[in-house]
């Protein structure tokens, strides 16, 4: 009779241990899913911030390019026309003098 009780108790204990292990594994899997979800959310926030920063940088660089291009064109215009202006002034001085 004792063997039957011990065997029954042992089966019950093994069943309980099995259920506890299954519960722990399920809890670990849920925790992993939750951590992955948090990580994806954080990654999405970082990527959104990075995208906004890059867009601002592109706008700033485009402004610099436009300004540099305009200054370059003005300098080119002055370098082309400065000798002509000097020659014109010299001519005018010769005509008047």
PDB file of C-alpha atoms in Angstrom:
ATOM      1  CA  UNK A   1       0.000   0.000   0.000  1.00  0.00           C
ATOM      2  CA  UNK A   2       2.881   2.380   0.801  1.00  0.00           C
ATOM      3  CA  UNK A   3       4.388   1.809  -2.642  1.00  0.00           C
ATOM      4  CA  UNK A   4       1.147   2.827  -4.283  1.00  0.00           C
ATOM      5  CA  UNK A   5       0.988   6.034  -2.268  1.00  0.00           C
ATOM      6  CA  UNK A   6       4.634   6.856  -2.947  1.00  0.00           C
ATOM      7  CA  UNK A   7       4.201   6.178  -6.641  1.00  0.00           C
ATOM      8  CA  UNK A   8       1.065   8.313  -6.741  1.00  0.00           C
ATOM      9  CA  UNK A   9       2.811  11.115  -4.816  1.00  0.00           C
ATOM     10  CA  UNK A  10       5.863  10.902  -7.094  1.00  0.00           C
ATOM     11  CA  UNK A  11       3.658  11.171 -10.220  1.00  0.00           C
ATOM     12  CA  UNK A  12       1.877  14.138  -8.666  1.00  0.00           C
ATOM     13  CA  UNK A  13       5.202  15.853  -7.816  1.00  0.00           C
ATOM     14  CA  UNK A  14       6.573  15.261 -11.318  1.00  0.00           C
ATOM     15  CA  UNK A  15       3.346  16.670 -12.778  1.00  0.00           C
ATOM     16  CA  UNK A  16       3.612  19.753 -10.559  1.00  0.00           C
ATOM     17  CA  UNK A  17       7.259  20.280 -11.506  1.00  0.00           C
ATOM     18  CA  UNK A  18       6.347  19.902 -15.177  1.00  0.00           C
ATOM     19  CA  UNK A  19       3.562  22.479 -14.839  1.00  0.00           C
ATOM     20  CA  UNK A  20       5.885  24.910 -13.024  1.00  0.00           C
ATOM     21  CA  UNK A  21       8.571  24.500 -15.726  1.00  0.00           C
ATOM     22  CA  UNK A  22       5.978  25.045 -18.474  1.00  0.00           C
ATOM     23  CA  UNK A  23       4.706  28.152 -16.632  1.00  0.00           C
ATOM     24  CA  UNK A  24       8.237  29.528 -16.296  1.00  0.00           C
ATOM     25  CA  UNK A  25       8.959  28.900 -19.986  1.00  0.00           C
ATOM     26  CA  UNK A  26       5.737  30.652 -20.990  1.00  0.00           C
ATOM     27  CA  UNK A  27       6.563  33.604 -18.717  1.00  0.00           C
ATOM     28  CA  UNK A  28      10.064  33.834 -20.212  1.00  0.00           C
ATOM     29  CA  UNK A  29       8.655  33.800 -23.742  1.00  0.00           C
ATOM     30  CA  UNK A  30       6.143  36.535 -22.894  1.00  0.00           C
ATOM     31  CA  UNK A  31       8.950  38.576 -21.321  1.00  0.00           C
ATOM     32  CA  UNK A  32      11.096  38.117 -24.453  1.00  0.00           C
ATOM     33  CA  UNK A  33       8.229  39.276 -26.672  1.00  0.00           C
ATOM     34  CA  UNK A  34       7.657  42.296 -24.441  1.00  0.00           C
ATOM     35  CA  UNK A  35      11.358  43.218 -24.456  1.00  0.00           C
ATOM     36  CA  UNK A  36      11.484  42.845 -28.253  1.00  0.00           C
ATOM     37  CA  UNK A  37       8.442  45.107 -28.558  1.00  0.00           C
ATOM     38  CA  UNK A  38      10.060  47.730 -26.311  1.00  0.00           C
ATOM     39  CA  UNK A  39      13.281  47.512 -28.308  1.00  0.00           C
ATOM     40  CA  UNK A  40      11.428  47.955 -31.610  1.00  0.00           C
ATOM     41  CA  UNK A  41       9.581  50.976 -30.203  1.00  0.00           C
ATOM     42  CA  UNK A  42      12.834  52.547 -28.985  1.00  0.00           C
ATOM     43  CA  UNK A  43      14.481  51.793 -32.333  1.00  0.00           C
ATOM     44  CA  UNK A  44      11.585  53.434 -34.160  1.00  0.00           C
ATOM     45  CA  UNK A  45      11.909  56.557 -31.982  1.00  0.00           C
ATOM     46  CA  UNK A  46      15.664  56.742 -32.617  1.00  0.00           C
ATOM     47  CA  UNK A  47      15.205  56.271 -36.358  1.00  0.00           C
ATOM     48  CA  UNK A  48      12.532  58.967 -36.486  1.00  0.00           C
ATOM     49  CA  UNK A  49      14.861  61.359 -34.678  1.00  0.00           C
ATOM     50  CA  UNK A  50      17.721  60.461 -36.989  1.00  0.00           C
ATOM     51  CA  UNK A  51      15.519  61.027 -40.027  1.00  0.00           C
ATOM     52  CA  UNK A  52      14.438  64.446 -38.722  1.00  0.00           C
ATOM     53  CA  UNK A  53      18.070  65.401 -38.033  1.00  0.00           C
ATOM     54  CA  UNK A  54      19.129  64.315 -41.509  1.00  0.00           C
ATOM     55  CA  UNK A  55      16.288  66.258 -43.118  1.00  0.00           C
ATOM     56  CA  UNK A  56      17.341  69.389 -41.208  1.00  0.00           C
ATOM     57  CA  UNK A  57      20.956  68.832 -42.263  1.00  0.00           C
ATOM     58  CA  UNK A  58      19.926  68.488 -45.910  1.00  0.00           C
ATOM     59  CA  UNK A  59      17.932  71.737 -45.699  1.00  0.00           C
ATOM     60  CA  UNK A  60      20.857  73.546 -44.087  1.00  0.00           C
ATOM     61  CA  UNK A  61      23.286  72.200 -46.683  1.00  0.00           C
ATOM     62  CA  UNK A  62      20.967  73.238 -49.517  1.00  0.00           C
ATOM     63  CA  UNK A  63      20.847  76.769 -48.058  1.00  0.00           C
ATOM     64  CA  UNK A  64      24.654  76.834 -47.889  1.00  0.00           C
ATOM     65  CA  UNK A  65      24.923  75.549 -51.473  1.00  0.00           C
ATOM     66  CA  UNK A  66      22.509  78.221 -52.743  1.00  0.00           C
ATOM     67  CA  UNK A  67      24.324  80.982 -50.898  1.00  0.00           C
ATOM     68  CA  UNK A  68      27.732  79.749 -52.020  1.00  0.00           C
ATOM     69  CA  UNK A  69      26.515  79.510 -55.603  1.00  0.00           C
ATOM     70  CA  UNK A  70      25.128  83.048 -55.460  1.00  0.00           C
ATOM     71  CA  UNK A  71      28.335  84.438 -53.959  1.00  0.00           C
ATOM     72  CA  UNK A  72      30.363  82.526 -56.533  1.00  0.00           C
ATOM     73  CA  UNK A  73      28.282  83.973 -59.380  1.00  0.00           C
ATOM     74  CA  UNK A  74      28.650  87.472 -57.956  1.00  0.00           C
ATOM     75  CA  UNK A  75      32.402  87.039 -57.639  1.00  0.00           C
ATOM     76  CA  UNK A  76      32.582  85.688 -61.180  1.00  0.00           C
ATOM     77  CA  UNK A  77      30.529  88.626 -62.452  1.00  0.00           C
ATOM     78  CA  UNK A  78      32.801  91.083 -60.648  1.00  0.00           C
ATOM     79  CA  UNK A  79      35.967  89.409 -61.896  1.00  0.00           C
ATOM     80  CA  UNK A  80      34.698  89.519 -65.482  1.00  0.00           C
ATOM     81  CA  UNK A  81      33.361  93.064 -65.360  1.00  0.00           C
ATOM     82  CA  UNK A  82      35.974  94.700 -63.129  1.00  0.00           C
ATOM     83  CA  UNK A  83      38.604  94.921 -65.902  1.00  0.00           C
ATOM     84  CA  UNK A  84      35.959  96.277 -68.262  1.00  0.00           C
ATOM     85  CA  UNK A  85      34.954  98.925 -65.740  1.00  0.00           C
ATOM     86  CA  UNK A  86      38.595  99.874 -65.184  1.00  0.00           C
ATOM     87  CA  UNK A  87      39.180 100.087 -68.932  1.00  0.00           C
ATOM     88  CA  UNK A  88      36.022 102.165 -69.313  1.00  0.00           C
ATOM     89  CA  UNK A  89      37.106 104.547 -66.594  1.00  0.00           C
ATOM     90  CA  UNK A  90      40.576 104.815 -68.123  1.00  0.00           C
ATOM     91  CA  UNK A  91      39.010 105.568 -71.476  1.00  0.00           C
ATOM     92  CA  UNK A  92      36.755 108.213 -69.979  1.00  0.00           C
ATOM     93  CA  UNK A  93      39.724 109.809 -68.226  1.00  0.00           C
ATOM     94  CA  UNK A  94      41.651 109.905 -71.492  1.00  0.00           C
ATOM     95  CA  UNK A  95      38.732 111.416 -73.378  1.00  0.00           C
ATOM     96  CA  UNK A  96      38.172 114.119 -70.754  1.00  0.00           C
ATOM     97  CA  UNK A  97      41.840 114.796 -70.183  1.00  0.00           C
TER      98      UNK A  97
END
